[in-house]
XYZ file of N, CA and C in Angstrom:
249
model
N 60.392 16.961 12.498
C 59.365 15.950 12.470
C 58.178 16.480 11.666
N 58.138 15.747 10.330
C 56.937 16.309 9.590
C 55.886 16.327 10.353
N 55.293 15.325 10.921
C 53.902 14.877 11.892
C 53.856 16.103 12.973
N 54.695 17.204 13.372
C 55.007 17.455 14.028
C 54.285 19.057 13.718
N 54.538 19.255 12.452
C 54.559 20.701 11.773
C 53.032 20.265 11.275
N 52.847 19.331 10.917
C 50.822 18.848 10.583
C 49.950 18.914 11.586
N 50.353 19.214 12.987
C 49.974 18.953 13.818
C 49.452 20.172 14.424
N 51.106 21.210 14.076
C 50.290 22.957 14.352
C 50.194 23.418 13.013
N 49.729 22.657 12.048
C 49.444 23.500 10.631
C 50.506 24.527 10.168
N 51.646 24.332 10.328
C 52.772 24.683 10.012
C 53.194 24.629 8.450
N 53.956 26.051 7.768
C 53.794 25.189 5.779
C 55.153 25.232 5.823
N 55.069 24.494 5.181
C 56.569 24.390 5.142
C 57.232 23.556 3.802
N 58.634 23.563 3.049
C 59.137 23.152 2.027
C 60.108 21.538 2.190
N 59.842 20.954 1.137
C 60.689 19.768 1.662
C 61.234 19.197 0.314
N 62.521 19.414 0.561
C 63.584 19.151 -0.827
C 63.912 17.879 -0.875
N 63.669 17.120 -2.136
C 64.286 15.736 -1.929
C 64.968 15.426 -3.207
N 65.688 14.533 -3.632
C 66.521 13.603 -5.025
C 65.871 13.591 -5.637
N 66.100 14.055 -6.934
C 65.399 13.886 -8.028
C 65.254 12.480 -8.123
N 66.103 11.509 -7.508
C 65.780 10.128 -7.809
C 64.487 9.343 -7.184
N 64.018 10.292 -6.097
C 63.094 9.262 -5.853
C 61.587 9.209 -6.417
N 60.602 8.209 -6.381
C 59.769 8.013 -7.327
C 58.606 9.099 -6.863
N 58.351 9.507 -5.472
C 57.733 10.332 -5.431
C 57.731 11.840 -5.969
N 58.579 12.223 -6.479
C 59.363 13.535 -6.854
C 59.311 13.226 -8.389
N 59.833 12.477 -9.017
C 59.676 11.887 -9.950
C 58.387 11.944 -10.382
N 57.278 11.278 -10.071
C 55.514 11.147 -10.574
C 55.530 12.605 -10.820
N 55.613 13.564 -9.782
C 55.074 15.098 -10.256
C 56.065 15.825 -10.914
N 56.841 16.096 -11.026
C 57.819 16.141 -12.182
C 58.044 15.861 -13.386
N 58.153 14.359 -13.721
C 57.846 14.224 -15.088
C 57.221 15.029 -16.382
N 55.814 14.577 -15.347
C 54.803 15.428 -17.046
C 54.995 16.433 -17.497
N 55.746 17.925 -16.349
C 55.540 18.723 -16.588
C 57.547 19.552 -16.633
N 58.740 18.506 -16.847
C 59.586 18.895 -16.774
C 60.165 19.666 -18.180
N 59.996 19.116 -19.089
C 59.956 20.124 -20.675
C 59.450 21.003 -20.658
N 58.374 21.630 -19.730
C 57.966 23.270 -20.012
C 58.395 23.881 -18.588
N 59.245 23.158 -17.668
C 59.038 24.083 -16.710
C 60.067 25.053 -16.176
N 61.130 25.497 -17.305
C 62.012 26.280 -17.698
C 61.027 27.074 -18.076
N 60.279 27.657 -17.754
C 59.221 29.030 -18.750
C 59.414 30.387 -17.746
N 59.308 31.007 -18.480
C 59.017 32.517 -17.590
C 57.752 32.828 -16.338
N 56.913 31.834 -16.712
C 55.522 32.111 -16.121
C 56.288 31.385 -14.299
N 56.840 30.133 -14.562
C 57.683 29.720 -13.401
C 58.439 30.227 -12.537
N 59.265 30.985 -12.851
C 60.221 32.032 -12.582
C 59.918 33.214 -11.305
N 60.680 32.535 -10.310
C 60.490 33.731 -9.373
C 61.701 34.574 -8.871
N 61.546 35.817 -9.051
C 63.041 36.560 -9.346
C 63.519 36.899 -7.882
N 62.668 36.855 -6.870
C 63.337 36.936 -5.457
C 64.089 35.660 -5.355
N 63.538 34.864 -5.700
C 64.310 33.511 -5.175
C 65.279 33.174 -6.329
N 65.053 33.596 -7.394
C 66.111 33.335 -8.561
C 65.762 31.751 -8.764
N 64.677 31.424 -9.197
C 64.669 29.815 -9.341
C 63.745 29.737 -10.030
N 63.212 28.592 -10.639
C 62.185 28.106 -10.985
C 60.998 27.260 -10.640
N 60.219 27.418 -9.917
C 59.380 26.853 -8.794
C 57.800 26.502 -9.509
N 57.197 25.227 -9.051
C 55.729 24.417 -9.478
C 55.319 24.445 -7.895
N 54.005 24.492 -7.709
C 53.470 24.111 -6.622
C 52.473 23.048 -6.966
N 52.934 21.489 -5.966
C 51.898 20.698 -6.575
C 51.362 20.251 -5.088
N 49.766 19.706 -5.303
C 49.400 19.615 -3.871
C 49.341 17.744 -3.882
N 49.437 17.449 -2.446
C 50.100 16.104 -2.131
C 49.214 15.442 -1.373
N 49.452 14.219 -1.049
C 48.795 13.753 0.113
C 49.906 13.348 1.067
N 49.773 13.152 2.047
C 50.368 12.511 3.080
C 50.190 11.899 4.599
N 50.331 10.774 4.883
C 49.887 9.880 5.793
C 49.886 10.237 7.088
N 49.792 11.184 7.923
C 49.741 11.648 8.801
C 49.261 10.602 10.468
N 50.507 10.894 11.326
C 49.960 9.466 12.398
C 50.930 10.131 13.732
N 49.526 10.495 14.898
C 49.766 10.807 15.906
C 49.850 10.124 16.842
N 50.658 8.909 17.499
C 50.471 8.421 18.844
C 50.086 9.404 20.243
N 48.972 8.683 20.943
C 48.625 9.406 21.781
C 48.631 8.597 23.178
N 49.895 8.501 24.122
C 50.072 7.749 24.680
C 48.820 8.139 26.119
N 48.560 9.595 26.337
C 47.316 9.051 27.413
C 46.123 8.748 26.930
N 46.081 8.475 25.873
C 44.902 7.577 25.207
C 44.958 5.945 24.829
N 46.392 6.081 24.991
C 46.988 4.485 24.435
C 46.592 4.097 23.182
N 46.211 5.334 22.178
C 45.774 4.551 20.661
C 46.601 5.645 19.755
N 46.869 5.685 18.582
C 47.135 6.261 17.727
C 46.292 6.570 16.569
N 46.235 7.923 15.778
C 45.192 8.886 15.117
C 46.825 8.263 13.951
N 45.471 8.041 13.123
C 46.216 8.352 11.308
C 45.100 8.756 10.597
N 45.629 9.758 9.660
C 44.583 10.332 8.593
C 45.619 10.763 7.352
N 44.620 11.240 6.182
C 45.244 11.668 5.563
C 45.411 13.007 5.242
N 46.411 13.808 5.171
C 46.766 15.031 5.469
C 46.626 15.813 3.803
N 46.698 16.818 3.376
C 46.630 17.771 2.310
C 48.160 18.465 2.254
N 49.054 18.116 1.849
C 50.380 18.879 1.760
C 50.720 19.577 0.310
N 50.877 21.126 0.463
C 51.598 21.684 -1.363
C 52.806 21.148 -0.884
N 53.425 21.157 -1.649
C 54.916 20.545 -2.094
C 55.475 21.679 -3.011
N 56.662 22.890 -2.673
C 57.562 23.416 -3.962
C 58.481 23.069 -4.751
N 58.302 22.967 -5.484
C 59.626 22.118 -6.293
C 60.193 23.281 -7.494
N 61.833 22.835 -7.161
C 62.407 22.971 -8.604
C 63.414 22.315 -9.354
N 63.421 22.592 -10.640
C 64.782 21.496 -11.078
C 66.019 21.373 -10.688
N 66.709 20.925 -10.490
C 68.770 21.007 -10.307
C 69.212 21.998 -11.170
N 69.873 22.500 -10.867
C 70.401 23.202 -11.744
C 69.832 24.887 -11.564
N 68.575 24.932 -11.303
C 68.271 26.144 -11.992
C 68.756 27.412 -10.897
């Protein structure tokens, strides 16, 4: 439960389809250079961007009977298929 890990400030990685549009927006601009060396992390053997995110964050609080939404600050790691 993402809401879950925002909640104890937990960091954490979250892999998704290159198809979807959110993954897509930060990706794009920067997918022709991001085969570079400067990317490259040799423990992990991959090629990794850190981009920072927003995300909708929403706590029901049933002995309050209301629910908390805000907006949260998430990095996001990404890398291409393949690499």
């Amino acid at each position: 439960n993402i809401n879950a890990l925002f909640k104890e400030h937990v960091k954490f990685i979250i892999a998704g389809r290159m198809s979807l549009s959110f993954i897509q927006q930060n990706l794009e601009p920067l997918y022709g250079q991001f085969r570079s060396y400067d990317r490259f992390n040799d423990k992990y053997e991959l090629y990794c961007h850190t981009v920072q995110t927003e995300w909708n964050y929403t706590q029901h609080r049933p002995y309050k009977g209301d629910t908390v939404s805000e907006l949260q600050n998430a990095p996001k790691l990404s890398h291409p298929r393949g690499a």
